[in-house]
Amino acid sequence: ALDVRSFRTPWQVSQTPGKEGVERYSPDGTVHGLGSTMLGEDQWQWLEEQLRRPVVLRIVVSTIQVLAQGHGWERWGLMRAELKRLLRLLAHGTLVTPAGVRRGGVILLSGDRHIGGMYKLNDSDVFPGALYEVTSSSLTHSHQCSPSKDVCSEEEGALRASDLIRENNYGLLDVDWDKRTLTFGLYSASESDDADAMDAGSASSADGPPDGAGADDHTRTSEAAEQHQGHQPGPGAGRKPVGTNLIRRMVPFSELGIVY
């Protein structure tokens, strides 16, 4: 798990708050983000040491999103050099393997956004296998669409690999060592997302989701897709039992580049 708050360089505040892509913060203004730090040098050194330990599957937790693009909330991409450094270290770490294991894999877990989703980097020039990120957020205060506020962007970005989940959710990750598969998904955390989730109409797009909040087939139920159409639901409308699958995906180890 990475501490991305205690040693981080301050974010560069957006000059056009509320504008899509730079809602609160903008990319670091120095050349390619040089001079900024996400982890601090001591934590970078610690991470390098951890990545030298040979494993088959490495689960890396970042409280803010790593692969997400197209939004101006806290994310690694706002410090571009730091993101490149992280991906380079993770890619190198998958190649340090014990006897009998030729290559390991990585999955990223994140939160903070008050929105859930799944992301995928599939670029052999950057990473030896597919790199998935699952964002699970939030358990109690998901940031929903509002017809009166511009807070319903679909968040552009080539790496987003699922719909955005705008209801209270939690994530599950399951490793089947016998079948050599990894299954991850997001599940409904509230019986009624309309009743329990944050009313996005009470917050402007410039304010955005609060800082600090709580993992794909890329399908959602039709009920979820119809939520918040500008009216209050009637009794029972939009309700799902807690634990309803929102997005789910199973991937073989081979897709993650794992060879052993």
PDB file of C-alpha atoms in Angstrom:
ATOM      1  CA  ALA A   1       0.000   0.000   0.000  1.00  0.00           C
ATOM      2  CA  LEU A   2       1.320   3.415  -0.996  1.00  0.00           C
ATOM      3  CA  ASP A   3       1.058   6.612   1.047  1.00  0.00           C
ATOM      4  CA  VAL A   4       0.305   9.281  -1.558  1.00  0.00           C
ATOM      5  CA  ARG A   5      -0.482  12.131   0.822  1.00  0.00           C
ATOM      6  CA  SER A   6       2.185  12.506   3.493  1.00  0.00           C
ATOM      7  CA  PHE A   7       5.176  13.288   1.248  1.00  0.00           C
ATOM      8  CA  ARG A   8       3.511  14.494  -1.929  1.00  0.00           C
ATOM      9  CA  THR A   9       4.337  17.778  -3.621  1.00  0.00           C
ATOM     10  CA  PRO A  10       1.286  20.105  -3.549  1.00  0.00           C
ATOM     11  CA  TRP A  11      -1.037  19.755  -6.515  1.00  0.00           C
ATOM     12  CA  GLN A  12      -1.109  22.469  -9.148  1.00  0.00           C
ATOM     13  CA  VAL A  13      -4.460  24.183  -8.758  1.00  0.00           C
ATOM     14  CA  SER A  14      -6.539  24.543 -11.909  1.00  0.00           C
ATOM     15  CA  GLN A  15      -6.745  27.986 -13.476  1.00  0.00           C
ATOM     16  CA  THR A  16     -10.183  27.083 -14.852  1.00  0.00           C
ATOM     17  CA  PRO A  17     -11.915  25.240 -11.982  1.00  0.00           C
ATOM     18  CA  GLY A  18     -14.906  23.221 -13.041  1.00  0.00           C
ATOM     19  CA  LYS A  19     -13.743  22.822 -16.629  1.00  0.00           C
ATOM     20  CA  GLU A  20     -13.811  19.196 -17.752  1.00  0.00           C
ATOM     21  CA  GLY A  21     -10.396  17.583 -17.346  1.00  0.00           C
ATOM     22  CA  VAL A  22      -9.079  20.246 -14.972  1.00  0.00           C
ATOM     23  CA  GLU A  23     -11.977  20.437 -12.526  1.00  0.00           C
ATOM     24  CA  ARG A  24      -9.801  21.064  -9.484  1.00  0.00           C
ATOM     25  CA  TYR A  25      -6.180  20.412 -10.448  1.00  0.00           C
ATOM     26  CA  SER A  26      -4.142  20.548 -13.632  1.00  0.00           C
ATOM     27  CA  PRO A  27      -1.074  18.569 -14.742  1.00  0.00           C
ATOM     28  CA  ASP A  28       2.177  19.591 -13.132  1.00  0.00           C
ATOM     29  CA  GLY A  29       3.508  22.670 -14.895  1.00  0.00           C
ATOM     30  CA  THR A  30       7.173  21.744 -14.736  1.00  0.00           C
ATOM     31  CA  VAL A  31       8.749  19.918 -17.670  1.00  0.00           C
ATOM     32  CA  HIS A  32       7.083  16.470 -17.765  1.00  0.00           C
ATOM     33  CA  GLY A  33       6.379  16.842 -14.060  1.00  0.00           C
ATOM     34  CA  LEU A  34      10.061  16.843 -13.110  1.00  0.00           C
ATOM     35  CA  GLY A  35      10.667  18.221  -9.650  1.00  0.00           C
ATOM     36  CA  SER A  36       7.375  16.955  -8.212  1.00  0.00           C
ATOM     37  CA  THR A  37       7.120  13.887  -6.010  1.00  0.00           C
ATOM     38  CA  MET A  38       4.208  11.635  -5.198  1.00  0.00           C
ATOM     39  CA  LEU A  39       5.832   9.352  -2.637  1.00  0.00           C
ATOM     40  CA  GLY A  40       8.932  11.143  -1.411  1.00  0.00           C
ATOM     41  CA  GLU A  41      12.348   9.649  -2.014  1.00  0.00           C
ATOM     42  CA  ASP A  42      12.413   7.489   1.131  1.00  0.00           C
ATOM     43  CA  GLN A  43       9.146   5.799   0.145  1.00  0.00           C
ATOM     44  CA  TRP A  44      10.370   5.359  -3.437  1.00  0.00           C
ATOM     45  CA  GLN A  45      13.396   3.522  -2.078  1.00  0.00           C
ATOM     46  CA  TRP A  46      11.152   1.387   0.138  1.00  0.00           C
ATOM     47  CA  LEU A  47       8.976   0.509  -2.854  1.00  0.00           C
ATOM     48  CA  GLU A  48      12.018  -0.532  -4.891  1.00  0.00           C
ATOM     49  CA  GLU A  49      13.064  -2.848  -2.063  1.00  0.00           C
ATOM     50  CA  GLN A  50       9.586  -4.422  -1.901  1.00  0.00           C
ATOM     51  CA  LEU A  51       9.545  -4.973  -5.648  1.00  0.00           C
ATOM     52  CA  ARG A  52      12.759  -6.949  -5.436  1.00  0.00           C
ATOM     53  CA  ARG A  53      10.868  -9.636  -3.522  1.00  0.00           C
ATOM     54  CA  PRO A  54       9.833 -12.338  -5.993  1.00  0.00           C
ATOM     55  CA  VAL A  55       6.102 -13.033  -6.182  1.00  0.00           C
ATOM     56  CA  VAL A  56       3.640 -14.537  -8.651  1.00  0.00           C
ATOM     57  CA  LEU A  57       1.010 -11.812  -8.221  1.00  0.00           C
ATOM     58  CA  ARG A  58       1.536  -8.413  -6.683  1.00  0.00           C
ATOM     59  CA  ILE A  59      -1.423  -6.335  -5.438  1.00  0.00           C
ATOM     60  CA  VAL A  60      -0.530  -2.655  -5.274  1.00  0.00           C
ATOM     61  CA  VAL A  61      -2.891  -0.301  -3.449  1.00  0.00           C
ATOM     62  CA  SER A  62      -2.927   3.425  -4.174  1.00  0.00           C
ATOM     63  CA  THR A  63      -5.544   5.583  -2.492  1.00  0.00           C
ATOM     64  CA  ILE A  64      -5.746   7.709  -5.655  1.00  0.00           C
ATOM     65  CA  GLN A  65      -6.117   6.480  -9.224  1.00  0.00           C
ATOM     66  CA  VAL A  66      -3.067   5.448 -11.226  1.00  0.00           C
ATOM     67  CA  LEU A  67      -4.221   4.820 -14.820  1.00  0.00           C
ATOM     68  CA  ALA A  68      -7.232   7.126 -15.011  1.00  0.00           C
ATOM     69  CA  GLN A  69      -7.099  10.027 -17.454  1.00  0.00           C
ATOM     70  CA  GLY A  70      -9.432  12.829 -18.425  1.00  0.00           C
ATOM     71  CA  HIS A  71     -10.278  14.312 -15.035  1.00  0.00           C
ATOM     72  CA  GLY A  72      -8.804  16.983 -12.820  1.00  0.00           C
ATOM     73  CA  TRP A  73      -9.169  15.306  -9.446  1.00  0.00           C
ATOM     74  CA  GLU A  74      -6.276  13.688  -7.593  1.00  0.00           C
ATOM     75  CA  ARG A  75      -4.549  11.084  -9.787  1.00  0.00           C
ATOM     76  CA  TRP A  76      -1.029   9.939 -10.633  1.00  0.00           C
ATOM     77  CA  GLY A  77      -1.244  11.323 -14.173  1.00  0.00           C
ATOM     78  CA  LEU A  78      -1.144  14.886 -12.864  1.00  0.00           C
ATOM     79  CA  MET A  79       2.506  14.187 -12.006  1.00  0.00           C
ATOM     80  CA  ARG A  80       3.537  12.580 -15.264  1.00  0.00           C
ATOM     81  CA  ALA A  81       7.147  11.820 -14.412  1.00  0.00           C
ATOM     82  CA  GLU A  82       6.057  10.130 -11.181  1.00  0.00           C
ATOM     83  CA  LEU A  83       3.540   7.978 -13.052  1.00  0.00           C
ATOM     84  CA  LYS A  84       6.222   6.899 -15.522  1.00  0.00           C
ATOM     85  CA  ARG A  85       8.558   6.079 -12.655  1.00  0.00           C
ATOM     86  CA  LEU A  86       5.911   3.954 -10.951  1.00  0.00           C
ATOM     87  CA  LEU A  87       5.044   1.999 -14.107  1.00  0.00           C
ATOM     88  CA  ARG A  88       8.726   1.447 -14.855  1.00  0.00           C
ATOM     89  CA  LEU A  89       9.334   0.092 -11.355  1.00  0.00           C
ATOM     90  CA  LEU A  90       6.278  -2.165 -11.450  1.00  0.00           C
ATOM     91  CA  ALA A  91       7.257  -3.530 -14.867  1.00  0.00           C
ATOM     92  CA  HIS A  92      10.782  -4.236 -13.659  1.00  0.00           C
ATOM     93  CA  GLY A  93       9.455  -5.818 -10.473  1.00  0.00           C
ATOM     94  CA  THR A  94       7.464  -8.404 -12.425  1.00  0.00           C
ATOM     95  CA  LEU A  95      10.703  -9.712 -13.908  1.00  0.00           C
ATOM     96  CA  VAL A  96      12.372 -10.470 -10.568  1.00  0.00           C
ATOM     97  CA  THR A  97      11.285 -14.047 -10.025  1.00  0.00           C
ATOM     98  CA  PRO A  98      12.176 -17.057  -7.866  1.00  0.00           C
ATOM     99  CA  ALA A  99      13.165 -20.495  -9.086  1.00  0.00           C
ATOM    100  CA  GLY A 100      10.266 -21.966 -11.058  1.00  0.00           C
ATOM    101  CA  VAL A 101       8.618 -18.597 -11.690  1.00  0.00           C
ATOM    102  CA  ARG A 102       9.743 -16.775 -14.780  1.00  0.00           C
ATOM    103  CA  ARG A 103       7.523 -13.711 -14.531  1.00  0.00           C
ATOM    104  CA  GLY A 104       4.976 -12.302 -12.095  1.00  0.00           C
ATOM    105  CA  GLY A 105       2.004  -9.972 -12.549  1.00  0.00           C
ATOM    106  CA  VAL A 106       0.498  -6.843 -10.992  1.00  0.00           C
ATOM    107  CA  ILE A 107      -2.997  -5.523 -10.303  1.00  0.00           C
ATOM    108  CA  LEU A 108      -3.740  -2.016  -9.010  1.00  0.00           C
ATOM    109  CA  LEU A 109      -6.458  -1.187  -6.479  1.00  0.00           C
ATOM    110  CA  SER A 110      -7.552   2.398  -5.855  1.00  0.00           C
ATOM    111  CA  GLY A 111     -10.363   4.557  -4.482  1.00  0.00           C
ATOM    112  CA  ASP A 112     -10.931   8.230  -3.626  1.00  0.00           C
ATOM    113  CA  ARG A 113     -13.093   9.202  -6.620  1.00  0.00           C
ATOM    114  CA  HIS A 114     -16.567   8.500  -5.165  1.00  0.00           C
ATOM    115  CA  ILE A 115     -16.989   6.741  -8.518  1.00  0.00           C
ATOM    116  CA  GLY A 116     -16.095   3.132  -9.357  1.00  0.00           C
ATOM    117  CA  GLY A 117     -14.613   1.739 -12.546  1.00  0.00           C
ATOM    118  CA  MET A 118     -12.019  -0.423 -14.228  1.00  0.00           C
ATOM    119  CA  TYR A 119      -8.970   0.603 -16.251  1.00  0.00           C
ATOM    120  CA  LYS A 120      -6.543  -1.358 -18.399  1.00  0.00           C
ATOM    121  CA  LEU A 121      -3.089  -0.638 -19.769  1.00  0.00           C
ATOM    122  CA  ASN A 122      -2.144  -3.041 -22.547  1.00  0.00           C
ATOM    123  CA  ASP A 123       1.087  -1.740 -24.032  1.00  0.00           C
ATOM    124  CA  SER A 124       4.007  -4.151 -24.277  1.00  0.00           C
ATOM    125  CA  ASP A 125       6.391  -1.228 -24.624  1.00  0.00           C
ATOM    126  CA  VAL A 126       5.400  -0.080 -21.137  1.00  0.00           C
ATOM    127  CA  PHE A 127       4.401  -3.255 -19.312  1.00  0.00           C
ATOM    128  CA  PRO A 128       5.077  -6.940 -20.021  1.00  0.00           C
ATOM    129  CA  GLY A 129       1.454  -7.997 -19.516  1.00  0.00           C
ATOM    130  CA  ALA A 130      -1.946  -6.333 -19.176  1.00  0.00           C
ATOM    131  CA  LEU A 131      -2.081  -4.015 -16.176  1.00  0.00           C
ATOM    132  CA  TYR A 132      -5.548  -3.649 -14.655  1.00  0.00           C
ATOM    133  CA  GLU A 133      -6.684  -1.086 -12.139  1.00  0.00           C
ATOM    134  CA  VAL A 134      -9.916  -1.406 -10.169  1.00  0.00           C
ATOM    135  CA  THR A 135     -11.311   1.694  -8.486  1.00  0.00           C
ATOM    136  CA  SER A 136     -13.821   0.959  -5.723  1.00  0.00           C
ATOM    137  CA  SER A 137     -15.420   4.087  -4.279  1.00  0.00           C
ATOM    138  CA  SER A 138     -17.494   4.954  -2.334  1.00  0.00           C
ATOM    139  CA  LEU A 139     -19.214   2.765   0.234  1.00  0.00           C
ATOM    140  CA  THR A 140     -21.602   5.496   1.382  1.00  0.00           C
ATOM    141  CA  HIS A 141     -21.282   8.689  -0.695  1.00  0.00           C
ATOM    142  CA  SER A 142     -20.964   7.954  -4.396  1.00  0.00           C
ATOM    143  CA  HIS A 143     -20.969  10.967  -6.703  1.00  0.00           C
ATOM    144  CA  GLN A 144     -24.011  10.675  -8.945  1.00  0.00           C
ATOM    145  CA  CYS A 145     -25.169  12.544 -12.007  1.00  0.00           C
ATOM    146  CA  SER A 146     -27.379  15.578 -11.690  1.00  0.00           C
ATOM    147  CA  PRO A 147     -29.447  17.139 -14.487  1.00  0.00           C
ATOM    148  CA  SER A 148     -28.780  20.611 -13.070  1.00  0.00           C
ATOM    149  CA  LYS A 149     -25.012  20.376 -12.616  1.00  0.00           C
ATOM    150  CA  ASP A 150     -22.207  19.490 -15.007  1.00  0.00           C
ATOM    151  CA  VAL A 151     -20.926  16.584 -12.926  1.00  0.00           C
ATOM    152  CA  CYS A 152     -21.773  13.706 -15.230  1.00  0.00           C
ATOM    153  CA  SER A 153     -18.764  13.581 -17.522  1.00  0.00           C
ATOM    154  CA  GLU A 154     -17.985  10.120 -18.823  1.00  0.00           C
ATOM    155  CA  GLU A 155     -14.309  10.849 -18.145  1.00  0.00           C
ATOM    156  CA  GLU A 156     -12.446  10.598 -21.419  1.00  0.00           C
ATOM    157  CA  GLY A 157      -9.369   8.397 -21.602  1.00  0.00           C
ATOM    158  CA  ALA A 158      -8.194   5.452 -23.663  1.00  0.00           C
ATOM    159  CA  LEU A 159      -7.437   3.331 -20.606  1.00  0.00           C
ATOM    160  CA  ARG A 160     -10.926   3.307 -19.092  1.00  0.00           C
ATOM    161  CA  ALA A 161     -12.290  -0.197 -19.679  1.00  0.00           C
ATOM    162  CA  SER A 162     -15.744  -0.092 -18.080  1.00  0.00           C
ATOM    163  CA  ASP A 163     -18.678   2.175 -17.455  1.00  0.00           C
ATOM    164  CA  LEU A 164     -18.330   4.456 -14.461  1.00  0.00           C
ATOM    165  CA  ILE A 165     -20.170   3.181 -11.392  1.00  0.00           C
ATOM    166  CA  ARG A 166     -22.069   6.046  -9.785  1.00  0.00           C
ATOM    167  CA  GLU A 167     -23.584   4.203  -6.859  1.00  0.00           C
ATOM    168  CA  ASN A 168     -22.341   2.999  -3.508  1.00  0.00           C
ATOM    169  CA  ASN A 169     -20.092   0.022  -4.098  1.00  0.00           C
ATOM    170  CA  TYR A 170     -17.428  -2.279  -2.725  1.00  0.00           C
ATOM    171  CA  GLY A 171     -14.856  -4.395  -4.527  1.00  0.00           C
ATOM    172  CA  LEU A 172     -13.946  -8.061  -4.341  1.00  0.00           C
ATOM    173  CA  LEU A 173     -10.800  -9.712  -5.650  1.00  0.00           C
ATOM    174  CA  ASP A 174     -10.545 -13.507  -5.975  1.00  0.00           C
ATOM    175  CA  VAL A 175      -7.466 -15.489  -6.949  1.00  0.00           C
ATOM    176  CA  ASP A 176      -7.920 -19.082  -8.122  1.00  0.00           C
ATOM    177  CA  TRP A 177      -4.450 -20.566  -7.935  1.00  0.00           C
ATOM    178  CA  ASP A 178      -5.579 -23.929  -9.353  1.00  0.00           C
ATOM    179  CA  LYS A 179      -7.238 -22.438 -12.456  1.00  0.00           C
ATOM    180  CA  ARG A 180      -4.702 -19.613 -12.591  1.00  0.00           C
ATOM    181  CA  THR A 181      -7.312 -16.893 -12.891  1.00  0.00           C
ATOM    182  CA  LEU A 182      -7.954 -13.563 -11.219  1.00  0.00           C
ATOM    183  CA  THR A 183     -11.536 -12.325 -10.823  1.00  0.00           C
ATOM    184  CA  PHE A 184     -12.406  -8.821  -9.695  1.00  0.00           C
ATOM    185  CA  GLY A 185     -15.632  -6.900  -9.533  1.00  0.00           C
ATOM    186  CA  LEU A 186     -17.691  -4.128  -7.959  1.00  0.00           C
ATOM    187  CA  TYR A 187     -20.883  -4.842  -6.041  1.00  0.00           C
ATOM    188  CA  SER A 188     -23.727  -2.697  -4.763  1.00  0.00           C
ATOM    189  CA  ALA A 189     -23.077  -1.525  -1.196  1.00  0.00           C
ATOM    190  CA  SER A 190     -26.565  -0.068  -0.588  1.00  0.00           C
ATOM    191  CA  GLU A 191     -30.049  -1.416  -1.131  1.00  0.00           C
ATOM    192  CA  SER A 192     -30.971   1.853  -2.821  1.00  0.00           C
ATOM    193  CA  ASP A 193     -28.255   3.950  -4.359  1.00  0.00           C
ATOM    194  CA  ASP A 194     -30.739   6.841  -4.804  1.00  0.00           C
ATOM    195  CA  ALA A 195     -31.409   6.981  -1.084  1.00  0.00           C
ATOM    196  CA  ASP A 196     -27.884   6.476   0.171  1.00  0.00           C
ATOM    197  CA  ALA A 197     -25.582   8.091  -2.368  1.00  0.00           C
ATOM    198  CA  MET A 198     -24.503  11.708  -2.374  1.00  0.00           C
ATOM    199  CA  ASP A 199     -26.869  14.151  -4.073  1.00  0.00           C
ATOM    200  CA  ALA A 200     -24.598  15.556  -6.749  1.00  0.00           C
ATOM    201  CA  GLY A 201     -26.999  18.442  -7.249  1.00  0.00           C
ATOM    202  CA  SER A 202     -25.857  19.883  -3.922  1.00  0.00           C
ATOM    203  CA  ALA A 203     -22.217  20.196  -5.035  1.00  0.00           C
ATOM    204  CA  SER A 204     -20.863  22.086  -7.988  1.00  0.00           C
ATOM    205  CA  SER A 205     -18.487  20.531 -10.502  1.00  0.00           C
ATOM    206  CA  ALA A 206     -15.821  22.897  -9.248  1.00  0.00           C
ATOM    207  CA  ASP A 207     -16.178  21.452  -5.757  1.00  0.00           C
ATOM    208  CA  GLY A 208     -16.301  17.870  -7.007  1.00  0.00           C
ATOM    209  CA  PRO A 209     -16.187  14.846  -4.730  1.00  0.00           C
ATOM    210  CA  PRO A 210     -14.629  15.306  -1.300  1.00  0.00           C
ATOM    211  CA  ASP A 211     -11.047  14.236  -0.830  1.00  0.00           C
ATOM    212  CA  GLY A 212     -10.394  10.779   0.645  1.00  0.00           C
ATOM    213  CA  ALA A 213     -12.868   7.932   0.099  1.00  0.00           C
ATOM    214  CA  GLY A 214     -12.982   4.433   0.096  1.00  0.00           C
ATOM    215  CA  ALA A 215     -12.901  -3.887  -8.317  1.00  0.00           C
ATOM    216  CA  ASP A 216     -15.590  -5.411 -14.888  1.00  0.00           C
ATOM    217  CA  ASP A 217     -17.350  -8.060 -18.141  1.00  0.00           C
ATOM    218  CA  HIS A 218     -18.103  -4.420 -18.443  1.00  0.00           C
ATOM    219  CA  THR A 219     -21.831  -4.578 -17.842  1.00  0.00           C
ATOM    220  CA  ARG A 220     -24.209  -2.755 -15.588  1.00  0.00           C
ATOM    221  CA  THR A 221     -27.798  -3.473 -14.786  1.00  0.00           C
ATOM    222  CA  SER A 222     -30.402  -1.473 -16.678  1.00  0.00           C
ATOM    223  CA  GLU A 223     -31.633  -0.079 -13.370  1.00  0.00           C
ATOM    224  CA  ALA A 224     -28.281   1.510 -12.654  1.00  0.00           C
ATOM    225  CA  ALA A 225     -28.131   3.055 -16.115  1.00  0.00           C
ATOM    226  CA  GLU A 226     -31.525   4.711 -15.579  1.00  0.00           C
ATOM    227  CA  GLN A 227     -30.800   6.353 -12.239  1.00  0.00           C
ATOM    228  CA  HIS A 228     -31.072  10.098 -11.640  1.00  0.00           C
ATOM    229  CA  GLN A 229     -33.146  11.223 -14.566  1.00  0.00           C
ATOM    230  CA  GLY A 230     -34.204  14.395 -12.781  1.00  0.00           C
ATOM    231  CA  HIS A 231     -36.943  12.992 -10.529  1.00  0.00           C
ATOM    232  CA  GLN A 232     -37.227  11.228  -7.225  1.00  0.00           C
ATOM    233  CA  PRO A 233     -37.898   7.508  -7.636  1.00  0.00           C
ATOM    234  CA  GLY A 234     -41.091   5.988  -6.357  1.00  0.00           C
ATOM    235  CA  PRO A 235     -41.096   3.319  -3.631  1.00  0.00           C
ATOM    236  CA  GLY A 236     -38.725   0.551  -4.591  1.00  0.00           C
ATOM    237  CA  ALA A 237     -37.565   2.268  -7.784  1.00  0.00           C
ATOM    238  CA  GLY A 238     -33.921   1.746  -8.654  1.00  0.00           C
ATOM    239  CA  ARG A 239     -33.417  -0.594  -5.730  1.00  0.00           C
ATOM    240  CA  LYS A 240     -30.958  -3.453  -5.846  1.00  0.00           C
ATOM    241  CA  PRO A 241     -30.071  -5.874  -3.082  1.00  0.00           C
ATOM    242  CA  VAL A 242     -26.746  -5.281  -1.399  1.00  0.00           C
ATOM    243  CA  GLY A 243     -24.186  -7.396  -3.218  1.00  0.00           C
ATOM    244  CA  THR A 244     -25.674  -6.975  -6.707  1.00  0.00           C
ATOM    245  CA  ASN A 245     -22.886  -7.309  -9.274  1.00  0.00           C
ATOM    246  CA  LEU A 246     -22.196  -4.037 -11.077  1.00  0.00           C
ATOM    247  CA  ILE A 247     -19.086  -4.870 -13.076  1.00  0.00           C
ATOM    248  CA  ARG A 248     -17.016  -8.038 -13.054  1.00  0.00           C
ATOM    249  CA  ARG A 249     -14.160  -9.579 -15.002  1.00  0.00           C
ATOM    250  CA  MET A 250     -12.153 -12.801 -14.872  1.00  0.00           C
ATOM    251  CA  VAL A 251      -8.705 -12.797 -16.449  1.00  0.00           C
ATOM    252  CA  PRO A 252      -6.252 -15.662 -16.845  1.00  0.00           C
ATOM    253  CA  PHE A 253      -2.803 -15.297 -15.366  1.00  0.00           C
ATOM    254  CA  SER A 254      -1.396 -15.402 -18.878  1.00  0.00           C
ATOM    255  CA  GLU A 255      -3.146 -12.102 -19.732  1.00  0.00           C
ATOM    256  CA  LEU A 256      -1.354 -10.487 -16.818  1.00  0.00           C
ATOM    257  CA  GLY A 257       1.952 -11.739 -18.186  1.00  0.00           C
ATOM    258  CA  ILE A 258       2.376 -14.305 -15.421  1.00  0.00           C
ATOM    259  CA  VAL A 259       4.550 -17.236 -16.422  1.00  0.00           C
ATOM    260  CA  TYR A 260       5.390 -19.991 -13.899  1.00  0.00           C
TER     261      TYR A 260
END
